[in-house]
Coordinates of N, CA and C in Angstrom, one line a residue:
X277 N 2.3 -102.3 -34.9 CA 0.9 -102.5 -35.0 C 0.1 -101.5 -34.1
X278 N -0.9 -101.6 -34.3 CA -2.1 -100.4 -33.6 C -2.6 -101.1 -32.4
X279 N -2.4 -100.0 -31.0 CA -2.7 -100.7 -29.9 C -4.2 -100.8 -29.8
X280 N -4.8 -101.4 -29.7 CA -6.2 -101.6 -28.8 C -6.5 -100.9 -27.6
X281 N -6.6 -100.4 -27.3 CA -6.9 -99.2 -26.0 C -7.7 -100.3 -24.9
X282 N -9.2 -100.6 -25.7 CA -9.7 -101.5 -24.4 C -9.4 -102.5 -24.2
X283 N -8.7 -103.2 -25.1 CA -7.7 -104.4 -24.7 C -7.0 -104.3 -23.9
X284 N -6.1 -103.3 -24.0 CA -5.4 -102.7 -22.7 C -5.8 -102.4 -21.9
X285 N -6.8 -102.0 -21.3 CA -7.8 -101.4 -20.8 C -7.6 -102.9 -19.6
X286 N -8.4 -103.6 -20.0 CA -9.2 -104.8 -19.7 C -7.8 -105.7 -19.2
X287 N -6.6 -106.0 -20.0 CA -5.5 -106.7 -19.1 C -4.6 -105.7 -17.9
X288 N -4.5 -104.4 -18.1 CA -4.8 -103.8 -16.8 C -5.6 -103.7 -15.4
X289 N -6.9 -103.6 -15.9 CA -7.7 -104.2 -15.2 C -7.8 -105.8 -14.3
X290 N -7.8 -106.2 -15.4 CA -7.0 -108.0 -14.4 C -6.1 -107.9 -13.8
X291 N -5.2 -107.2 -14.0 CA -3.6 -107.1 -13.6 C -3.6 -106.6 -11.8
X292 N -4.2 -105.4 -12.0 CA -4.9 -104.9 -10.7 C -5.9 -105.5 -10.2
X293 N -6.3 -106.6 -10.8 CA -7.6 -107.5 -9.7 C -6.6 -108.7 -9.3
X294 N -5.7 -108.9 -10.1 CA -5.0 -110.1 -9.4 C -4.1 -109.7 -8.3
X295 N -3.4 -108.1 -8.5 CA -2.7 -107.4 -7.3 C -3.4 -107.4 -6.0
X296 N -4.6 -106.6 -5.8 CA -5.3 -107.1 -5.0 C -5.8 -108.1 -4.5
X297 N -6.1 -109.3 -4.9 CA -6.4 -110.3 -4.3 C -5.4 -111.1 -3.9
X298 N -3.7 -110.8 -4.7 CA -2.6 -111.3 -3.8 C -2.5 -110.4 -2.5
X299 N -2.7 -108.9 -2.5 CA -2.0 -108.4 -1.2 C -3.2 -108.8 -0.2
X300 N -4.3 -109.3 -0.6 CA -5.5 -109.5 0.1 C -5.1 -110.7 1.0
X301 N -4.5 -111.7 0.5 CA -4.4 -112.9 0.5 C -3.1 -113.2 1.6
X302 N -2.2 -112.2 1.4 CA -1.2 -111.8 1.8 C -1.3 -111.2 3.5
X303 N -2.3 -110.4 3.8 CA -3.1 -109.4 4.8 C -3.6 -110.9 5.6
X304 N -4.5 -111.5 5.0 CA -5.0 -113.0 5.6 C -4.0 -113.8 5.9
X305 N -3.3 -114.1 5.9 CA -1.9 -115.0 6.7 C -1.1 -114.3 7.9
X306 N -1.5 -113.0 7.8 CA -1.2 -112.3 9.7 C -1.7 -112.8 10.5
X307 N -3.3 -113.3 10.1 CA -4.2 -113.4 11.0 C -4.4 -114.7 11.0
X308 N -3.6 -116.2 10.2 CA -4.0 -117.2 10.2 C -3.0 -118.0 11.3
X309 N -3.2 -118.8 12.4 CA -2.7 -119.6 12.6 C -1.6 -120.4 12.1
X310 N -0.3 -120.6 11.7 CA 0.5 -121.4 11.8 C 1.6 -122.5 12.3
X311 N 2.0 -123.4 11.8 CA 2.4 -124.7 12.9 C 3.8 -123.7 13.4
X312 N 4.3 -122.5 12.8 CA 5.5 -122.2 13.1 C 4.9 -120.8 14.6
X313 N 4.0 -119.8 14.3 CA 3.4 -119.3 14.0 C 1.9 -119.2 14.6
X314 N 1.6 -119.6 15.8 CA 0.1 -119.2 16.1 C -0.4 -118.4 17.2
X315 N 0.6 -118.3 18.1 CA 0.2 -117.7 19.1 C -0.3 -116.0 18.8
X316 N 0.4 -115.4 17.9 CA 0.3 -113.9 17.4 C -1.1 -114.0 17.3
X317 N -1.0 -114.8 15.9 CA -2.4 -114.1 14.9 C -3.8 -114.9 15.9
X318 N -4.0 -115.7 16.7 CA -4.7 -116.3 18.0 C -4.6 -115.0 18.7
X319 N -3.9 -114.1 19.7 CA -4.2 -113.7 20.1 C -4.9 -112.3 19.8
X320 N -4.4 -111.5 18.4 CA -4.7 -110.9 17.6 C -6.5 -111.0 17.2
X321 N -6.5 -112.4 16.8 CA -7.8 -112.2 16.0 C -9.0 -112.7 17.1
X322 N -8.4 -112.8 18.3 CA -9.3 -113.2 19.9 C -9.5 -111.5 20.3
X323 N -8.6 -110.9 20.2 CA -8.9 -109.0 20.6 C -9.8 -108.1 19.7
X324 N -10.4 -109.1 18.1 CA -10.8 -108.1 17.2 C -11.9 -108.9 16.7
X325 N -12.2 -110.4 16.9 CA -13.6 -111.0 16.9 C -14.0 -110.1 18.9
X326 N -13.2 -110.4 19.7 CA -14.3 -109.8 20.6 C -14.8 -108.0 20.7
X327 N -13.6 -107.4 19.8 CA -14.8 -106.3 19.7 C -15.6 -105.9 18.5
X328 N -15.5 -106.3 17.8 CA -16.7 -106.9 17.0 C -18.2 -107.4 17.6
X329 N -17.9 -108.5 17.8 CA -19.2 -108.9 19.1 C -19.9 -107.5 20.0
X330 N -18.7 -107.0 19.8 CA -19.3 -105.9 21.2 C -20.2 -104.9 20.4
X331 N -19.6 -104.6 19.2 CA -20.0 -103.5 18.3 C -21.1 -103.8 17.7
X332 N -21.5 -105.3 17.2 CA -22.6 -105.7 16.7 C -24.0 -106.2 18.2
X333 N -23.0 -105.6 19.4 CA -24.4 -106.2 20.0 C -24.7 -104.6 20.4
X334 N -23.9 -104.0 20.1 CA -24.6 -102.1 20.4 C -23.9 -101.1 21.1
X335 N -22.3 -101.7 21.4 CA -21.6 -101.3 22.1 C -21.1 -99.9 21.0
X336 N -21.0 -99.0 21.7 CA -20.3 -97.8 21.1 C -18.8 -98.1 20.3
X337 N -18.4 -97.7 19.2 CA -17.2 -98.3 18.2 C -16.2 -97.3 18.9
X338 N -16.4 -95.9 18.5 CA -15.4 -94.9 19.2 C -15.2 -94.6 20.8
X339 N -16.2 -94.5 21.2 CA -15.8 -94.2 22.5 C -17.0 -95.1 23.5
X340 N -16.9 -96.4 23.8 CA -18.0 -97.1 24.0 C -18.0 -96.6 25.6
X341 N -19.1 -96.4 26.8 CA -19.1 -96.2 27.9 C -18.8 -97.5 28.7
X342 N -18.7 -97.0 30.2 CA -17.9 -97.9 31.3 C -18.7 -99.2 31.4
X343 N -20.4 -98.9 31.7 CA -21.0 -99.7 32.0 C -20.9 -100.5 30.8
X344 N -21.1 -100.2 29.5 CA -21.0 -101.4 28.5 C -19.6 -102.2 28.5
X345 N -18.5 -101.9 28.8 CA -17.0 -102.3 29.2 C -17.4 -103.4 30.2
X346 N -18.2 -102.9 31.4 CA -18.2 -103.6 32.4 C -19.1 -105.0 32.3
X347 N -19.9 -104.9 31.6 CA -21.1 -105.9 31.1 C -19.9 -107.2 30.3
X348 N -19.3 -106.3 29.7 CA -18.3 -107.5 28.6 C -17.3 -108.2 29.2
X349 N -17.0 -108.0 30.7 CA -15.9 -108.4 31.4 C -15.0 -107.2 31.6
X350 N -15.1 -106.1 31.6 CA -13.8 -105.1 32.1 C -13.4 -105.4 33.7
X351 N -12.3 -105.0 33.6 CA -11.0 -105.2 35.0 C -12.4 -103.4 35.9
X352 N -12.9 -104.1 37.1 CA -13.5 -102.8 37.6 C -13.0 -103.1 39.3
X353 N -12.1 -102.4 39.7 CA -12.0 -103.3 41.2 C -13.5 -103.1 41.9
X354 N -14.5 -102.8 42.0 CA -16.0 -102.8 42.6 C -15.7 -104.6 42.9
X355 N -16.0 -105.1 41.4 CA -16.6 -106.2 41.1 C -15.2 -107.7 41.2
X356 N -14.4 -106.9 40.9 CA -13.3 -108.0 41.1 C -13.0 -108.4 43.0
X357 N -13.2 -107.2 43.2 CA -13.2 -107.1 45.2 C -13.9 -108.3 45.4
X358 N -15.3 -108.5 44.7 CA -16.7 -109.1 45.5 C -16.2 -110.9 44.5
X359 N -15.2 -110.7 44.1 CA -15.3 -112.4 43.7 C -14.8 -112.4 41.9
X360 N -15.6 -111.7 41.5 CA -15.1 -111.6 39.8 C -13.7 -111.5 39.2
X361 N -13.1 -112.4 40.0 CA -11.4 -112.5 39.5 C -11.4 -112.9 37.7
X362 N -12.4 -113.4 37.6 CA -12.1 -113.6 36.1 C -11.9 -112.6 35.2
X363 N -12.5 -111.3 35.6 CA -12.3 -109.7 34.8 C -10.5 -109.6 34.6
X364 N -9.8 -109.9 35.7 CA -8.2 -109.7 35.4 C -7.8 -110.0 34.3
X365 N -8.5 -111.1 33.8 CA -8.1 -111.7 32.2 C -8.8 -111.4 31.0
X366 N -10.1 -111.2 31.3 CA -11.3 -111.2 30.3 C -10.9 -109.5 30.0
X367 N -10.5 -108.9 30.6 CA -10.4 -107.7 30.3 C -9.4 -106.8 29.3
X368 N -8.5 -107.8 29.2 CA -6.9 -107.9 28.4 C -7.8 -108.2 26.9
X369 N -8.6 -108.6 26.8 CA -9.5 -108.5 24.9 C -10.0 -107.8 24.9
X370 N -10.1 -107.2 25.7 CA -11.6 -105.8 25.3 C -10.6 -104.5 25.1
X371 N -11.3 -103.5 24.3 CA -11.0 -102.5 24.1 C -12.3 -100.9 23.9
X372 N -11.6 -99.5 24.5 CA -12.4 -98.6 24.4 C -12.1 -98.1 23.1
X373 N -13.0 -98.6 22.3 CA -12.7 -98.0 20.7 C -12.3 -98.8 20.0
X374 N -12.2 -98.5 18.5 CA -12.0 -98.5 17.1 C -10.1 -98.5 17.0
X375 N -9.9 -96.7 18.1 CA -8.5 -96.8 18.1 C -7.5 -96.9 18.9
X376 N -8.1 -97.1 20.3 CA -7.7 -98.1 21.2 C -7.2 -99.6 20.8
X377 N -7.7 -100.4 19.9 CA -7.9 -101.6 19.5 C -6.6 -101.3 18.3
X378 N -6.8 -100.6 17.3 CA -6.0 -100.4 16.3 C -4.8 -100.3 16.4
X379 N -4.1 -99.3 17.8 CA -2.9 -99.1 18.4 C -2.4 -100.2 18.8
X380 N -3.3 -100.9 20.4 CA -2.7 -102.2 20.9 C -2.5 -103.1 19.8
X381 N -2.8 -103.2 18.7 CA -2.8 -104.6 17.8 C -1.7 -104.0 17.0
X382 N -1.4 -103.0 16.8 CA 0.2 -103.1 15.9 C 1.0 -102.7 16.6
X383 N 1.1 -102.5 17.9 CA 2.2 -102.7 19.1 C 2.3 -103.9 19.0
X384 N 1.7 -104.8 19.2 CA 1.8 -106.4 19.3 C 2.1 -106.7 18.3
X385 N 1.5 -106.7 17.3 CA 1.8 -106.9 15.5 C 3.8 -107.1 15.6
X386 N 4.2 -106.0 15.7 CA 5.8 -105.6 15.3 C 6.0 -106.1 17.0
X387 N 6.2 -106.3 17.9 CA 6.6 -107.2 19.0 C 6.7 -108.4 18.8
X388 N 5.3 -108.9 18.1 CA 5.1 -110.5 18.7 C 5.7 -111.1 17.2
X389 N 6.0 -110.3 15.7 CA 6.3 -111.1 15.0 C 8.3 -111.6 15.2
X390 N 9.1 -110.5 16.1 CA 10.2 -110.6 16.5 C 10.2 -111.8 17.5
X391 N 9.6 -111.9 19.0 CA 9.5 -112.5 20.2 C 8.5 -113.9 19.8
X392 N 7.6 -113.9 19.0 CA 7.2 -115.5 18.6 C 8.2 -116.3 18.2
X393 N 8.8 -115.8 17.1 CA 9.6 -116.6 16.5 C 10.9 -116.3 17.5
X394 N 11.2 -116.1 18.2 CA 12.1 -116.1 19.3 C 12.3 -117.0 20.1
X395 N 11.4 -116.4 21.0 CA 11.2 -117.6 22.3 C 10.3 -119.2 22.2
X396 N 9.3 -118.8 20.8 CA 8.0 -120.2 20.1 C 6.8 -119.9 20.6
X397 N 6.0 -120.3 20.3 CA 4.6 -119.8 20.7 C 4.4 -120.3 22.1
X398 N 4.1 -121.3 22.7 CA 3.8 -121.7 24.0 C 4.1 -120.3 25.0
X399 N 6.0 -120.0 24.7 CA 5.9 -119.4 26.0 C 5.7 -117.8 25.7
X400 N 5.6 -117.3 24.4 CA 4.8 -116.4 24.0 C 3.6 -115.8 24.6
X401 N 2.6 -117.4 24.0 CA 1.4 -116.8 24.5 C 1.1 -116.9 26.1
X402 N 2.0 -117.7 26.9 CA 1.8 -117.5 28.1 C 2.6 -116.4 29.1
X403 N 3.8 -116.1 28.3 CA 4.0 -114.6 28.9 C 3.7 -113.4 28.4
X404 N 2.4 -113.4 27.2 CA 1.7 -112.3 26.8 C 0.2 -112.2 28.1
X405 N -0.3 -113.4 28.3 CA -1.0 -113.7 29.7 C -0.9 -113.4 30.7
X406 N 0.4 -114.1 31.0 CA 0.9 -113.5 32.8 C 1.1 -112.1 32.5
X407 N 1.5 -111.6 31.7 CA 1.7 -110.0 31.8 C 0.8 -108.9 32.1
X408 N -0.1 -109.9 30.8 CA -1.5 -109.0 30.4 C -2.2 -108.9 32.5
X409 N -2.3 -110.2 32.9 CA -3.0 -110.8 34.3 C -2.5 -109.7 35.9
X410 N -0.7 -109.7 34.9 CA -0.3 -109.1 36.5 C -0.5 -107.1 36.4
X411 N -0.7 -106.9 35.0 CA -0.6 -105.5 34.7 C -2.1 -105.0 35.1
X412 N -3.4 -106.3 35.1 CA -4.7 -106.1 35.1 C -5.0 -106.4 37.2
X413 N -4.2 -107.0 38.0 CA -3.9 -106.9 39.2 C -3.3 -105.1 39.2
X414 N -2.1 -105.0 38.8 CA -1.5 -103.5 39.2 C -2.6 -102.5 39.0
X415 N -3.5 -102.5 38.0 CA -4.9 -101.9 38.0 C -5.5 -102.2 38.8
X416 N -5.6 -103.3 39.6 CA -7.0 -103.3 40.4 C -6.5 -103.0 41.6
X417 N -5.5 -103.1 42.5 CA -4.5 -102.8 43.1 C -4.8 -100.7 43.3
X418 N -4.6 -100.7 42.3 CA -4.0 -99.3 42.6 C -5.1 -98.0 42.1
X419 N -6.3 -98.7 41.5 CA -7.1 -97.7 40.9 C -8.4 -98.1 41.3
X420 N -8.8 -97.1 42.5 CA -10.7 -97.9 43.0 C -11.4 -98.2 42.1
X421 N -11.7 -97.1 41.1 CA -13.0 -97.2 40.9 C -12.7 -96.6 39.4
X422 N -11.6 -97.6 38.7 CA -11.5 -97.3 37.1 C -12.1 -98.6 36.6
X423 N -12.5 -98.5 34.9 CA -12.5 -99.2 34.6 C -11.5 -99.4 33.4
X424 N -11.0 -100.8 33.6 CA -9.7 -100.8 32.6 C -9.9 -102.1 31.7
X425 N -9.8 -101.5 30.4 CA -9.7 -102.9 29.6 C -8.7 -102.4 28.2
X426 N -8.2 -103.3 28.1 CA -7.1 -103.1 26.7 C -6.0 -103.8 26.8
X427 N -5.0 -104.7 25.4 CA -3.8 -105.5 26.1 C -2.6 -104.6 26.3
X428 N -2.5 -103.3 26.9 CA -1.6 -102.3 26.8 C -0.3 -103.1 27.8
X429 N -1.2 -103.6 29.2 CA -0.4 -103.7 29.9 C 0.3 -105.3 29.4
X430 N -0.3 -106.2 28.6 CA 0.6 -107.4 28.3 C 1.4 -106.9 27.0
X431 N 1.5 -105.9 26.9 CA 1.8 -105.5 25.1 C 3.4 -105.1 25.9
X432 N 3.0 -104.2 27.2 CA 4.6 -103.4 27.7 C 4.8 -104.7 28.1
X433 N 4.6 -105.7 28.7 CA 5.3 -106.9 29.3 C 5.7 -107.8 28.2
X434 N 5.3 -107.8 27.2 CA 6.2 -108.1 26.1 C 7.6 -107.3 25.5
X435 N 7.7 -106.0 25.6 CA 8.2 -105.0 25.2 C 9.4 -104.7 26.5
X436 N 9.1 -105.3 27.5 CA 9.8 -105.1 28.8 C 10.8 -106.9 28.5
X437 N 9.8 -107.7 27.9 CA 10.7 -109.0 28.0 C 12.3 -109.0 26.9
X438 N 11.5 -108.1 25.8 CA 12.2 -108.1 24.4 C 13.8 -107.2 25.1
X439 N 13.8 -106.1 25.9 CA 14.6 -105.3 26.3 C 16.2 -106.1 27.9
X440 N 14.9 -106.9 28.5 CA 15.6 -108.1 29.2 C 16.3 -109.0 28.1
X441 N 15.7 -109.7 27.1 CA 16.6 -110.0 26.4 C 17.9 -109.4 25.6
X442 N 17.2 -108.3 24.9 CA 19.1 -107.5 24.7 C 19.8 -107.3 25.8
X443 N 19.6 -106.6 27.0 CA 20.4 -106.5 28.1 C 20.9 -107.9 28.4
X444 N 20.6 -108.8 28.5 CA 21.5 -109.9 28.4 C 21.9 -110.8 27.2
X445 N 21.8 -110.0 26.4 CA 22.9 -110.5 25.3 C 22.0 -111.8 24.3
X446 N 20.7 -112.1 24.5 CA 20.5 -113.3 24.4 C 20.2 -112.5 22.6
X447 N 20.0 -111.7 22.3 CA 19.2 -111.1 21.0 C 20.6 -110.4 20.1
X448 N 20.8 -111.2 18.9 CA 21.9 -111.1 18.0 C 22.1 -109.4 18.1
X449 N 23.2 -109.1 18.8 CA 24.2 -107.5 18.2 C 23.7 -106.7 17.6
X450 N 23.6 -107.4 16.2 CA 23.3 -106.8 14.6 C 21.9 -106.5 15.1
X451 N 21.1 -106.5 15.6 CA 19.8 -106.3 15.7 C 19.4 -105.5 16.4
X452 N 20.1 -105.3 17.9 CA 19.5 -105.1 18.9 C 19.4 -103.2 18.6
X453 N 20.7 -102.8 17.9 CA 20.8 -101.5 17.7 C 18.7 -101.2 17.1
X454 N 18.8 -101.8 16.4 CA 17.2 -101.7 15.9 C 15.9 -101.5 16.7
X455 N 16.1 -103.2 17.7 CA 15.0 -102.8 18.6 C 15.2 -101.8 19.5
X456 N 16.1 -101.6 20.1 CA 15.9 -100.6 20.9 C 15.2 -99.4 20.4
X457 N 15.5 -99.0 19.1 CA 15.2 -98.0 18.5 C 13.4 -98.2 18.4
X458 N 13.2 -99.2 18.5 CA 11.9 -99.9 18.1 C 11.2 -99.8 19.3
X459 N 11.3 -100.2 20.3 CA 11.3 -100.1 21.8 C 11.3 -98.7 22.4
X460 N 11.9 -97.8 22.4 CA 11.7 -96.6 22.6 C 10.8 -96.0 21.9

């Protein structure tokens, strides 16, 4: 029989609107909460709604400056000295940039989908906290007059826990050959 061209045409067309809206759909369950499953995509979509906010209130996308950092909550010892201990934390969601933000979130991405379902979300997300808290101390500690915001330093304290785990054996054999590879 004689093909139809825009018949074909047209179930092609569908074919690739339904591909897309699966891989779409697919991209949206990184970022959703699950009962197995929430701590990741929670902390994820807490680091990229707040720079968003930042970006829609006028904050620079690529390279935003210190004083706007500092207004949002950045780690600045000035201000943490004088009482503002809350910046140690508030500062672990903020990011300088577009690819600042892009980097720390698929470091975490490929960590947190091995180490959630590992250890369970609870102590996940509170040793992505303490980490993030004590790495935002070692900044304020050791650097006058920087301003520091990004989850770099809870991202290595996850990445330092995953490596404590193989060294003691707690992380299946067959695997470890991988993370390490993953880890370096």
């Amino acid at each position: 029989p004689e093909l139809n061209n825009t018949e074909l045409r047209k179930i092609n067309s569908a074919k690739e609107k339904e591909k897309r809206k699966r891989e779409f759909k697919e991209i949206l369950v990184l970022f959703t909460p699950s009962k197995d499953c929430w701590a990741l995509p929670i902390i994820i979509d807490l680091n990229i709604i707040m720079f968003l906010i930042m970006i829609f209130s006028g904050v620079g996308i690529m390279f935003p400056q210190g004083n706007e950092l500092i207004k949002w909550g950045a780690n600045y010892t000035p201000l943490v000295a004088e009482g503002q201990w809350w910046r140690l934390l508030t500062s672990i969601f903020l990011h300088a940039g577009i690819i600042h933000l892009a980097y720390n979130m698929l470091a975490l991405f490929f960590i947190g989908l091995f180490l959630e379902s590992s250890i369970g979300s609870l102590k996940f997300m509170v040793i992505y906290l303490l980490t993030g808290f004590i790495a935002s101390i070692n900044s304020f500690l050791f650097h006058e007059n920087m301003v520091g915001v990004g989850a770099s330093g809870a991202i290595f304290g996850m990445y330092g826990l995953l490596a404590a785990l193989m060294l003691l054996k707690y992380v299946d054999k067959n695997l470890t050959k991988m993370l390490w590879i993953t880890v370096a």
